[in-house]
Amino acid sequence: MRILSLEPLTKQAFAPFGDVIEIDGSDWFPINQGSTRRYHRLGLVEAGGGLPGISMARGDAHRLPLEIRMLERHPLGSQAFIPCNGVACVVVVAPACVGDRPDESRVRAFLARGDQGVNYHRGTWHHPLTCLERAGDFILLDRIGAGDNCDEAMLSQSYLIQSVGAG
Amino acid sequence: MRILSLEPLTKQAFAPFGDVIEIDGSDWFPINQGSTRRYHRLGLVEAGGGLPGISMARGDAHRLPLEIRMLERHPLGSQAFIPCNGVACVVVVAPACVGDRPDESRVRAFLARGDQGVNYHRGTWHHPLTCLERAGDFILLDRIGAGDNCDEAMLSQSYLIQSVGAG
């Protein structure tokens, strides 16, 4: 079993895996005669061969310590989860390696605050939705259409996330 | 000046104008080994000739009574606003009539609760984001791309929304 430390979720650190959808620190311009700030193009819905769908998700609460045993990916499109009720999440990702498996030497875990969403780019290996402490409601943006759009990989060992702010 | 009463926002009443994005009363199926409910395909991002973009919006607080003097529409794509911090909105819409103007005999106003988003279908005349009482943060889903995608129409008279639950 390997210990994963929980990193803060920042646009820069998460860039190899996807977009961070958040207002904090994002550029904006005024619309609606100045009554609204538009934080423009924080991400795109990639839906090759399908349709860009708007769904919602309600995820169960999880508590640390957490054991990660599998990752999944969507080869045909992106997938975003953006919180609607301020629930934080653990976001676990890995780059792909030879054989199209997750590269287990580079698994990373991020703590997404309750005002941060993630948009996994097409094909990014990631753990399914994992809300911390409370059940969470999310906007779910992904490809809707025919074709097999979910690969799952069991990991060769377990990865343990022990606590927020520690290894 | 005409008085508009504020109707509750329901999928059925709003169907001619767009989708209501909400968990309440929507169908779901389990994903992630049963730990997540997926409320599937509540709407689609229509982005003809452009890209389906994920942005955010922070809208100023407004208070009733509210005077509506203009509507806008996006001829090239849909536009969704889904609340992230539970702020209610006034949603004013109208069907199009001859000459492609809003049909002023059929202007309607809905109260979107803080757990309800709207996805205006392509070309639906609607009022810009109007948060009630508090400033609101929203996921904004619309077409990103070249071309003129915003028409505005000044109305021939003002429409007054006086209070929640009354005309």
mmCIF file of N, CA, C and O in Angstrom, chain A residues 40-123:
data_model
loop_
_atom_site.group_PDB
_atom_site.id
_atom_site.type_symbol
_atom_site.label_atom_id
_atom_site.label_comp_id
_atom_site.label_asym_id
_atom_site.label_seq_id
_atom_site.Cartn_x
_atom_site.Cartn_y
_atom_site.Cartn_z
ATOM 1 N N HIS A 40 -14.826 33.678 -18.149
ATOM 2 C CA HIS A 40 -15.056 33.111 -19.472
ATOM 3 C C HIS A 40 -14.157 31.926 -19.765
ATOM 4 O O HIS A 40 -12.960 31.956 -19.487
ATOM 5 N N ARG A 41 -14.755 30.912 -20.330
ATOM 6 C CA ARG A 41 -14.045 29.754 -20.887
ATOM 7 C C ARG A 41 -13.078 29.126 -19.891
ATOM 8 O O ARG A 41 -11.884 29.060 -20.119
ATOM 9 N N LEU A 42 -13.627 28.671 -18.789
ATOM 10 C CA LEU A 42 -12.815 27.960 -17.810
ATOM 11 C C LEU A 42 -12.553 26.533 -18.276
ATOM 12 O O LEU A 42 -11.643 25.859 -17.794
ATOM 13 N N GLY A 43 -13.367 26.067 -19.203
ATOM 14 C CA GLY A 43 -13.201 24.736 -19.781
ATOM 15 C C GLY A 43 -14.125 24.555 -20.957
ATOM 16 O O GLY A 43 -14.933 25.434 -21.273
ATOM 17 N N LEU A 44 -14.003 23.427 -21.631
ATOM 18 C CA LEU A 44 -14.886 23.078 -22.745
ATOM 19 C C LEU A 44 -15.453 21.679 -22.506
ATOM 20 O O LEU A 44 -14.782 20.834 -21.900
ATOM 21 N N VAL A 45 -16.662 21.445 -22.976
ATOM 22 C CA VAL A 45 -17.209 20.085 -22.959
ATOM 23 C C VAL A 45 -16.814 19.421 -24.270
ATOM 24 O O VAL A 45 -17.212 19.872 -25.346
ATOM 25 N N GLU A 46 -16.019 18.372 -24.186
ATOM 26 C CA GLU A 46 -15.582 17.658 -25.388
ATOM 27 C C GLU A 46 -16.479 16.430 -25.534
ATOM 28 O O GLU A 46 -16.564 15.604 -24.625
ATOM 29 N N ALA A 47 -17.165 16.332 -26.654
ATOM 30 C CA ALA A 47 -18.194 15.307 -26.788
ATOM 31 C C ALA A 47 -18.125 14.625 -28.148
ATOM 32 O O ALA A 47 -19.160 14.305 -28.750
ATOM 33 N N GLY A 48 -16.906 14.407 -28.642
ATOM 34 C CA GLY A 48 -16.697 13.874 -29.988
ATOM 35 C C GLY A 48 -17.654 12.741 -30.358
ATOM 36 O O GLY A 48 -17.697 11.715 -29.685
ATOM 37 N N GLY A 49 -18.407 12.928 -31.429
ATOM 38 C CA GLY A 49 -19.335 11.905 -31.894
ATOM 39 C C GLY A 49 -20.608 11.805 -31.074
ATOM 40 O O GLY A 49 -21.478 10.993 -31.372
ATOM 41 N N GLY A 50 -20.720 12.614 -30.018
ATOM 42 C CA GLY A 50 -21.934 12.598 -29.191
ATOM 43 C C GLY A 50 -22.423 14.021 -28.973
ATOM 44 O O GLY A 50 -22.116 14.915 -29.758
ATOM 45 N N LEU A 51 -23.175 14.218 -27.909
ATOM 46 C CA LEU A 51 -23.726 15.535 -27.597
ATOM 47 C C LEU A 51 -23.204 16.012 -26.246
ATOM 48 O O LEU A 51 -23.033 15.207 -25.321
ATOM 49 N N PRO A 52 -22.965 17.323 -26.092
ATOM 50 C CA PRO A 52 -22.526 17.854 -24.805
ATOM 51 C C PRO A 52 -23.717 17.972 -23.850
ATOM 52 O O PRO A 52 -24.590 18.812 -24.040
ATOM 53 N N GLY A 53 -23.753 17.080 -22.862
ATOM 54 C CA GLY A 53 -24.938 16.953 -22.010
ATOM 55 C C GLY A 53 -24.797 17.653 -20.677
ATOM 56 O O GLY A 53 -23.705 17.739 -20.123
ATOM 57 N N ILE A 54 -25.936 18.133 -20.180
ATOM 58 C CA ILE A 54 -26.018 18.706 -18.830
ATOM 59 C C ILE A 54 -26.787 17.717 -17.967
ATOM 60 O O ILE A 54 -27.966 17.456 -18.212
ATOM 61 N N SER A 55 -26.111 17.142 -16.985
ATOM 62 C CA SER A 55 -26.751 16.238 -16.035
ATOM 63 C C SER A 55 -26.439 16.761 -14.638
ATOM 64 O O SER A 55 -25.768 17.773 -14.486
ATOM 65 N N MET A 56 -26.977 16.087 -13.625
ATOM 66 C CA MET A 56 -26.555 16.384 -12.258
ATOM 67 C C MET A 56 -26.177 15.076 -11.574
ATOM 68 O O MET A 56 -26.540 13.993 -12.037
ATOM 69 N N ALA A 57 -25.399 15.187 -10.491
ATOM 70 C CA ALA A 57 -24.992 14.005 -9.744
ATOM 71 C C ALA A 57 -25.103 14.305 -8.256
ATOM 72 O O ALA A 57 -24.798 15.421 -7.817
ATOM 73 N N ARG A 58 -25.587 13.327 -7.522
ATOM 74 C CA ARG A 58 -25.610 13.421 -6.054
ATOM 75 C C ARG A 58 -24.741 12.293 -5.525
ATOM 76 O O ARG A 58 -25.039 11.115 -5.724
ATOM 77 N N GLY A 59 -23.615 12.665 -4.887
ATOM 78 C CA GLY A 59 -22.641 11.670 -4.440
ATOM 79 C C GLY A 59 -22.689 11.463 -2.934
ATOM 80 O O GLY A 59 -22.849 12.407 -2.162
ATOM 81 N N ASP A 60 -22.521 10.215 -2.521
ATOM 82 C CA ASP A 60 -22.477 9.878 -1.099
ATOM 83 C C ASP A 60 -21.284 10.540 -0.411
ATOM 84 O O ASP A 60 -20.268 10.831 -1.039
ATOM 85 N N ALA A 61 -21.416 10.706 0.907
ATOM 86 C CA ALA A 61 -20.309 11.215 1.718
ATOM 87 C C ALA A 61 -19.286 10.105 1.952
ATOM 88 O O ALA A 61 -19.650 8.945 2.149
ATOM 89 N N HIS A 62 -18.000 10.459 1.899
ATOM 90 C CA HIS A 62 -16.905 9.560 2.245
ATOM 91 C C HIS A 62 -16.079 10.208 3.351
ATOM 92 O O HIS A 62 -16.075 11.422 3.494
ATOM 93 N N ARG A 63 -15.399 9.380 4.095
ATOM 94 C CA ARG A 63 -14.543 9.910 5.173
ATOM 95 C C ARG A 63 -13.134 9.378 5.016
ATOM 96 O O ARG A 63 -12.922 8.273 4.515
ATOM 97 N N LEU A 64 -12.159 10.195 5.428
ATOM 98 C CA LEU A 64 -10.767 9.755 5.451
ATOM 99 C C LEU A 64 -10.556 8.877 6.681
ATOM 100 O O LEU A 64 -11.265 9.044 7.659
ATOM 101 N N PRO A 65 -9.608 7.937 6.684
ATOM 102 C CA PRO A 65 -8.755 7.573 5.554
ATOM 103 C C PRO A 65 -9.541 6.879 4.443
ATOM 104 O O PRO A 65 -10.554 6.224 4.694
ATOM 105 N N LEU A 66 -9.006 7.033 3.223
ATOM 106 C CA LEU A 66 -9.683 6.544 2.022
ATOM 107 C C LEU A 66 -8.715 5.651 1.255
ATOM 108 O O LEU A 66 -7.555 6.003 1.080
ATOM 109 N N GLU A 67 -9.202 4.520 0.794
ATOM 110 C CA GLU A 67 -8.343 3.614 0.038
ATOM 111 C C GLU A 67 -8.760 3.637 -1.430
ATOM 112 O O GLU A 67 -9.926 3.378 -1.750
ATOM 113 N N ILE A 68 -7.813 3.940 -2.294
ATOM 114 C CA ILE A 68 -8.087 4.030 -3.741
ATOM 115 C C ILE A 68 -7.596 2.747 -4.400
ATOM 116 O O ILE A 68 -6.421 2.396 -4.292
ATOM 117 N N ARG A 69 -8.499 2.032 -5.074
ATOM 118 C CA ARG A 69 -8.150 0.739 -5.675
ATOM 119 C C ARG A 69 -8.344 0.697 -7.184
ATOM 120 O O ARG A 69 -7.952 -0.257 -7.841
ATOM 121 N N MET A 70 -9.028 1.682 -7.719
ATOM 122 C CA MET A 70 -9.282 1.671 -9.169
ATOM 123 C C MET A 70 -9.373 3.095 -9.704
ATOM 124 O O MET A 70 -9.599 4.041 -8.957
ATOM 125 N N LEU A 71 -9.186 3.219 -11.003
ATOM 126 C CA LEU A 71 -9.415 4.481 -11.701
ATOM 127 C C LEU A 71 -10.241 4.185 -12.949
ATOM 128 O O LEU A 71 -10.294 3.042 -13.416
ATOM 129 N N GLU A 72 -10.877 5.216 -13.466
ATOM 130 C CA GLU A 72 -11.617 5.049 -14.712
ATOM 131 C C GLU A 72 -11.267 6.210 -15.649
ATOM 132 O O GLU A 72 -10.664 7.204 -15.236
ATOM 133 N N ARG A 73 -11.654 6.068 -16.901
ATOM 134 C CA ARG A 73 -11.468 7.182 -17.844
ATOM 135 C C ARG A 73 -12.518 7.092 -18.939
ATOM 136 O O ARG A 73 -13.101 6.022 -19.194
ATOM 137 N N HIS A 74 -12.730 8.224 -19.583
ATOM 138 C CA HIS A 74 -13.723 8.320 -20.648
ATOM 139 C C HIS A 74 -12.994 8.653 -21.937
ATOM 140 O O HIS A 74 -12.576 9.800 -22.135
ATOM 141 N N PRO A 75 -12.819 7.646 -22.795
ATOM 142 C CA PRO A 75 -11.966 7.847 -23.976
ATOM 143 C C PRO A 75 -12.582 8.752 -25.037
ATOM 144 O O PRO A 75 -11.857 9.243 -25.906
ATOM 145 N N LEU A 76 -13.897 8.985 -24.964
ATOM 146 C CA LEU A 76 -14.544 9.735 -26.046
ATOM 147 C C LEU A 76 -14.860 11.187 -25.701
ATOM 148 O O LEU A 76 -15.318 11.940 -26.558
ATOM 149 N N GLY A 77 -14.669 11.571 -24.450
ATOM 150 C CA GLY A 77 -15.022 12.957 -24.123
ATOM 151 C C GLY A 77 -14.549 13.377 -22.753
ATOM 152 O O GLY A 77 -14.028 12.570 -21.971
ATOM 153 N N SER A 78 -14.735 14.651 -22.460
ATOM 154 C CA SER A 78 -14.389 15.218 -21.155
ATOM 155 C C SER A 78 -15.498 14.897 -20.145
ATOM 156 O O SER A 78 -16.572 14.401 -20.506
ATOM 157 N N GLN A 79 -15.215 15.157 -18.869
ATOM 158 C CA GLN A 79 -16.244 14.997 -17.841
ATOM 159 C C GLN A 79 -15.979 15.996 -16.721
ATOM 160 O O GLN A 79 -14.889 16.014 -16.142
ATOM 161 N N ALA A 80 -16.980 16.835 -16.447
ATOM 162 C CA ALA A 80 -16.837 17.854 -15.401
ATOM 163 C C ALA A 80 -17.807 17.599 -14.255
ATOM 164 O O ALA A 80 -18.956 17.188 -14.477
ATOM 165 N N PHE A 81 -17.330 17.845 -13.032
ATOM 166 C CA PHE A 81 -18.154 17.849 -11.823
ATOM 167 C C PHE A 81 -17.953 19.192 -11.133
ATOM 168 O O PHE A 81 -16.828 19.518 -10.740
ATOM 169 N N ILE A 82 -19.030 19.937 -10.987
ATOM 170 C CA ILE A 82 -18.926 21.277 -10.396
ATOM 171 C C ILE A 82 -19.932 21.360 -9.245
ATOM 172 O O ILE A 82 -21.125 21.121 -9.445
ATOM 173 N N PRO A 83 -19.457 21.648 -8.029
ATOM 174 C CA PRO A 83 -20.338 21.554 -6.857
ATOM 175 C C PRO A 83 -21.411 22.636 -6.809
ATOM 176 O O PRO A 83 -21.156 23.790 -7.134
ATOM 177 N N CYS A 84 -22.610 22.230 -6.397
ATOM 178 C CA CYS A 84 -23.741 23.151 -6.230
ATOM 179 C C CYS A 84 -24.075 23.392 -4.773
ATOM 180 O O CYS A 84 -24.895 24.245 -4.473
ATOM 181 N N ASN A 85 -23.555 22.575 -3.876
ATOM 182 C CA ASN A 85 -23.856 22.811 -2.466
ATOM 183 C C ASN A 85 -22.594 22.813 -1.600
ATOM 184 O O ASN A 85 -22.642 22.485 -0.428
ATOM 185 N N GLY A 86 -21.499 23.234 -2.226
ATOM 186 C CA GLY A 86 -20.299 23.552 -1.465
ATOM 187 C C GLY A 86 -19.589 22.380 -0.812
ATOM 188 O O GLY A 86 -18.893 22.564 0.182
ATOM 189 N N VAL A 87 -19.726 21.195 -1.389
ATOM 190 C CA VAL A 87 -19.092 20.016 -0.795
ATOM 191 C C VAL A 87 -17.711 19.774 -1.425
ATOM 192 O O VAL A 87 -17.562 19.773 -2.646
ATOM 193 N N ALA A 88 -16.724 19.588 -0.572
ATOM 194 C CA ALA A 88 -15.347 19.313 -1.020
ATOM 195 C C ALA A 88 -15.222 17.869 -1.501
ATOM 196 O O ALA A 88 -15.994 16.997 -1.098
ATOM 197 N N CYS A 89 -14.229 17.627 -2.357
ATOM 198 C CA CYS A 89 -14.019 16.289 -2.929
ATOM 199 C C CYS A 89 -12.541 15.929 -2.923
ATOM 200 O O CYS A 89 -11.681 16.800 -2.989
ATOM 201 N N VAL A 90 -12.297 14.639 -2.900
ATOM 202 C CA VAL A 90 -10.960 14.123 -3.187
ATOM 203 C C VAL A 90 -10.924 13.767 -4.673
ATOM 204 O O VAL A 90 -11.816 13.069 -5.172
ATOM 205 N N VAL A 91 -9.909 14.288 -5.369
ATOM 206 C CA VAL A 91 -9.765 14.080 -6.810
ATOM 207 C C VAL A 91 -8.459 13.326 -7.028
ATOM 208 O O VAL A 91 -7.384 13.857 -6.761
ATOM 209 N N VAL A 92 -8.554 12.087 -7.470
ATOM 210 C CA VAL A 92 -7.353 11.271 -7.701
ATOM 211 C C VAL A 92 -7.199 11.040 -9.197
ATOM 212 O O VAL A 92 -8.173 10.645 -9.865
ATOM 213 N N VAL A 93 -6.017 11.314 -9.726
ATOM 214 C CA VAL A 93 -5.762 11.193 -11.158
ATOM 215 C C VAL A 93 -4.412 10.538 -11.395
ATOM 216 O O VAL A 93 -3.568 10.472 -10.499
ATOM 217 N N ALA A 94 -4.215 10.076 -12.633
ATOM 218 C CA ALA A 94 -2.907 9.545 -13.037
ATOM 219 C C ALA A 94 -2.757 9.745 -14.533
ATOM 220 O O ALA A 94 -3.734 9.644 -15.280
ATOM 221 N N PRO A 95 -1.531 10.037 -14.988
ATOM 222 C CA PRO A 95 -1.309 10.044 -16.440
ATOM 223 C C PRO A 95 -1.359 8.617 -16.973
ATOM 224 O O PRO A 95 -1.276 7.653 -16.198
ATOM 225 N N ALA A 96 -1.499 8.482 -18.278
ATOM 226 C CA ALA A 96 -1.476 7.150 -18.898
ATOM 227 C C ALA A 96 -0.029 6.743 -19.165
ATOM 228 O O ALA A 96 0.845 7.589 -19.327
ATOM 229 N N CYS A 97 0.217 5.465 -19.166
ATOM 230 C CA CYS A 97 1.560 5.002 -19.528
ATOM 231 C C CYS A 97 1.423 3.973 -20.641
ATOM 232 O O CYS A 97 0.336 3.734 -21.171
ATOM 233 N N VAL A 98 2.509 3.338 -20.990
ATOM 234 C CA VAL A 98 2.506 2.332 -22.050
ATOM 235 C C VAL A 98 1.418 1.295 -21.744
ATOM 236 O O VAL A 98 1.224 0.917 -20.598
ATOM 237 N N GLY A 99 0.739 0.865 -22.772
ATOM 238 C CA GLY A 99 -0.318 -0.112 -22.584
ATOM 239 C C GLY A 99 -1.626 0.550 -22.189
ATOM 240 O O GLY A 99 -2.617 -0.115 -21.906
ATOM 241 N N ASP A 100 -1.595 1.915 -22.148
ATOM 242 C CA ASP A 100 -2.809 2.670 -21.895
ATOM 243 C C ASP A 100 -3.348 2.481 -20.486
ATOM 244 O O ASP A 100 -4.501 2.810 -20.206
ATOM 245 N N ARG A 101 -2.530 1.917 -19.610
ATOM 246 C CA ARG A 101 -2.924 1.794 -18.207
ATOM 247 C C ARG A 101 -2.553 3.086 -17.474
ATOM 248 O O ARG A 101 -1.719 3.863 -17.954
ATOM 249 N N PRO A 102 -3.159 3.344 -16.295
ATOM 250 C CA PRO A 102 -2.691 4.479 -15.500
ATOM 251 C C PRO A 102 -1.238 4.258 -15.091
ATOM 252 O O PRO A 102 -0.855 3.121 -14.778
ATOM 253 N N ASP A 103 -0.440 5.315 -15.112
ATOM 254 C CA ASP A 103 0.951 5.242 -14.681
ATOM 255 C C ASP A 103 0.963 5.298 -13.149
ATOM 256 O O ASP A 103 0.840 6.363 -12.542
ATOM 257 N N GLU A 104 1.147 4.140 -12.530
ATOM 258 C CA GLU A 104 1.000 4.061 -11.065
ATOM 259 C C GLU A 104 2.152 4.719 -10.315
ATOM 260 O O GLU A 104 2.058 4.938 -9.114
ATOM 261 N N SER A 105 3.213 5.054 -11.027
ATOM 262 C CA SER A 105 4.296 5.778 -10.342
ATOM 263 C C SER A 105 3.970 7.263 -10.218
ATOM 264 O O SER A 105 4.680 8.006 -9.558
ATOM 265 N N ARG A 106 2.877 7.686 -10.878
ATOM 266 C CA ARG A 106 2.566 9.122 -10.870
ATOM 267 C C ARG A 106 1.108 9.413 -10.493
ATOM 268 O O ARG A 106 0.501 10.364 -10.989
ATOM 269 N N VAL A 107 0.553 8.581 -9.633
ATOM 270 C CA VAL A 107 -0.810 8.843 -9.136
ATOM 271 C C VAL A 107 -0.762 10.071 -8.222
ATOM 272 O O VAL A 107 0.152 10.216 -7.418
ATOM 273 N N ARG A 108 -1.732 10.972 -8.376
ATOM 274 C CA ARG A 108 -1.782 12.165 -7.519
ATOM 275 C C ARG A 108 -3.180 12.382 -6.968
ATOM 276 O O ARG A 108 -4.176 12.038 -7.608
ATOM 277 N N ALA A 109 -3.222 12.954 -5.770
ATOM 278 C CA ALA A 109 -4.514 13.237 -5.132
ATOM 279 C C ALA A 109 -4.598 14.720 -4.813
ATOM 280 O O ALA A 109 -3.649 15.316 -4.296
ATOM 281 N N PHE A 110 -5.743 15.320 -5.146
ATOM 282 C CA PHE A 110 -5.976 16.746 -4.898
ATOM 283 C C PHE A 110 -7.217 16.897 -4.019
ATOM 284 O O PHE A 110 -8.158 16.108 -4.105
ATOM 285 N N LEU A 111 -7.191 17.965 -3.207
ATOM 286 C CA LEU A 111 -8.383 18.315 -2.448
ATOM 287 C C LEU A 111 -9.103 19.450 -3.174
ATOM 288 O O LEU A 111 -8.584 20.573 -3.251
ATOM 289 N N ALA A 112 -10.281 19.157 -3.725
ATOM 290 C CA ALA A 112 -11.092 20.193 -4.377
ATOM 291 C C ALA A 112 -12.000 20.805 -3.318
ATOM 292 O O ALA A 112 -12.815 20.102 -2.720
ATOM 293 N N ARG A 113 -11.841 22.098 -3.084
ATOM 294 C CA ARG A 113 -12.717 22.781 -2.127
ATOM 295 C C ARG A 113 -14.156 22.811 -2.658
ATOM 296 O O ARG A 113 -14.415 22.511 -3.824
ATOM 297 N N GLY A 114 -15.070 23.187 -1.795
ATOM 298 C CA GLY A 114 -16.481 23.212 -2.173
ATOM 299 C C GLY A 114 -16.848 24.281 -3.187
ATOM 300 O O GLY A 114 -17.976 24.292 -3.685
ATOM 301 N N ASP A 115 -15.906 25.160 -3.504
ATOM 302 C CA ASP A 115 -16.155 26.145 -4.569
ATOM 303 C C ASP A 115 -15.266 25.885 -5.787
ATOM 304 O O ASP A 115 -15.048 26.778 -6.597
ATOM 305 N N GLN A 116 -14.795 24.650 -5.921
ATOM 306 C CA GLN A 116 -13.948 24.285 -7.064
ATOM 307 C C GLN A 116 -14.509 23.063 -7.780
ATOM 308 O O GLN A 116 -14.728 22.018 -7.150
ATOM 309 N N GLY A 117 -14.698 23.185 -9.077
ATOM 310 C CA GLY A 117 -15.075 22.031 -9.882
ATOM 311 C C GLY A 117 -13.880 21.552 -10.685
ATOM 312 O O GLY A 117 -12.864 22.239 -10.794
ATOM 313 N N VAL A 118 -13.997 20.345 -11.234
ATOM 314 C CA VAL A 118 -12.948 19.842 -12.126
ATOM 315 C C VAL A 118 -13.580 19.413 -13.446
ATOM 316 O O VAL A 118 -14.721 18.948 -13.481
ATOM 317 N N ASN A 119 -12.832 19.605 -14.521
ATOM 318 C CA ASN A 119 -13.237 19.136 -15.841
ATOM 319 C C ASN A 119 -12.130 18.220 -16.357
ATOM 320 O O ASN A 119 -11.106 18.695 -16.849
ATOM 321 N N TYR A 120 -12.304 16.904 -16.178
ATOM 322 C CA TYR A 120 -11.303 15.951 -16.651
ATOM 323 C C TYR A 120 -11.259 15.983 -18.171
ATOM 324 O O TYR A 120 -12.305 15.829 -18.827
ATOM 325 N N HIS A 121 -10.085 16.170 -18.715
ATOM 326 C CA HIS A 121 -9.959 16.107 -20.169
ATOM 327 C C HIS A 121 -10.219 14.678 -20.652
ATOM 328 O O HIS A 121 -10.093 13.719 -19.892
ATOM 329 N N ARG A 122 -10.546 14.575 -21.920
ATOM 330 C CA ARG A 122 -10.804 13.274 -22.544
ATOM 331 C C ARG A 122 -9.657 12.311 -22.243
ATOM 332 O O ARG A 122 -8.496 12.646 -22.429
ATOM 333 N N GLY A 123 -10.009 11.143 -21.737
ATOM 334 C CA GLY A 123 -9.011 10.096 -21.538
ATOM 335 C C GLY A 123 -8.219 10.163 -20.234
ATOM 336 O O GLY A 123 -7.380 9.290 -19.996
#
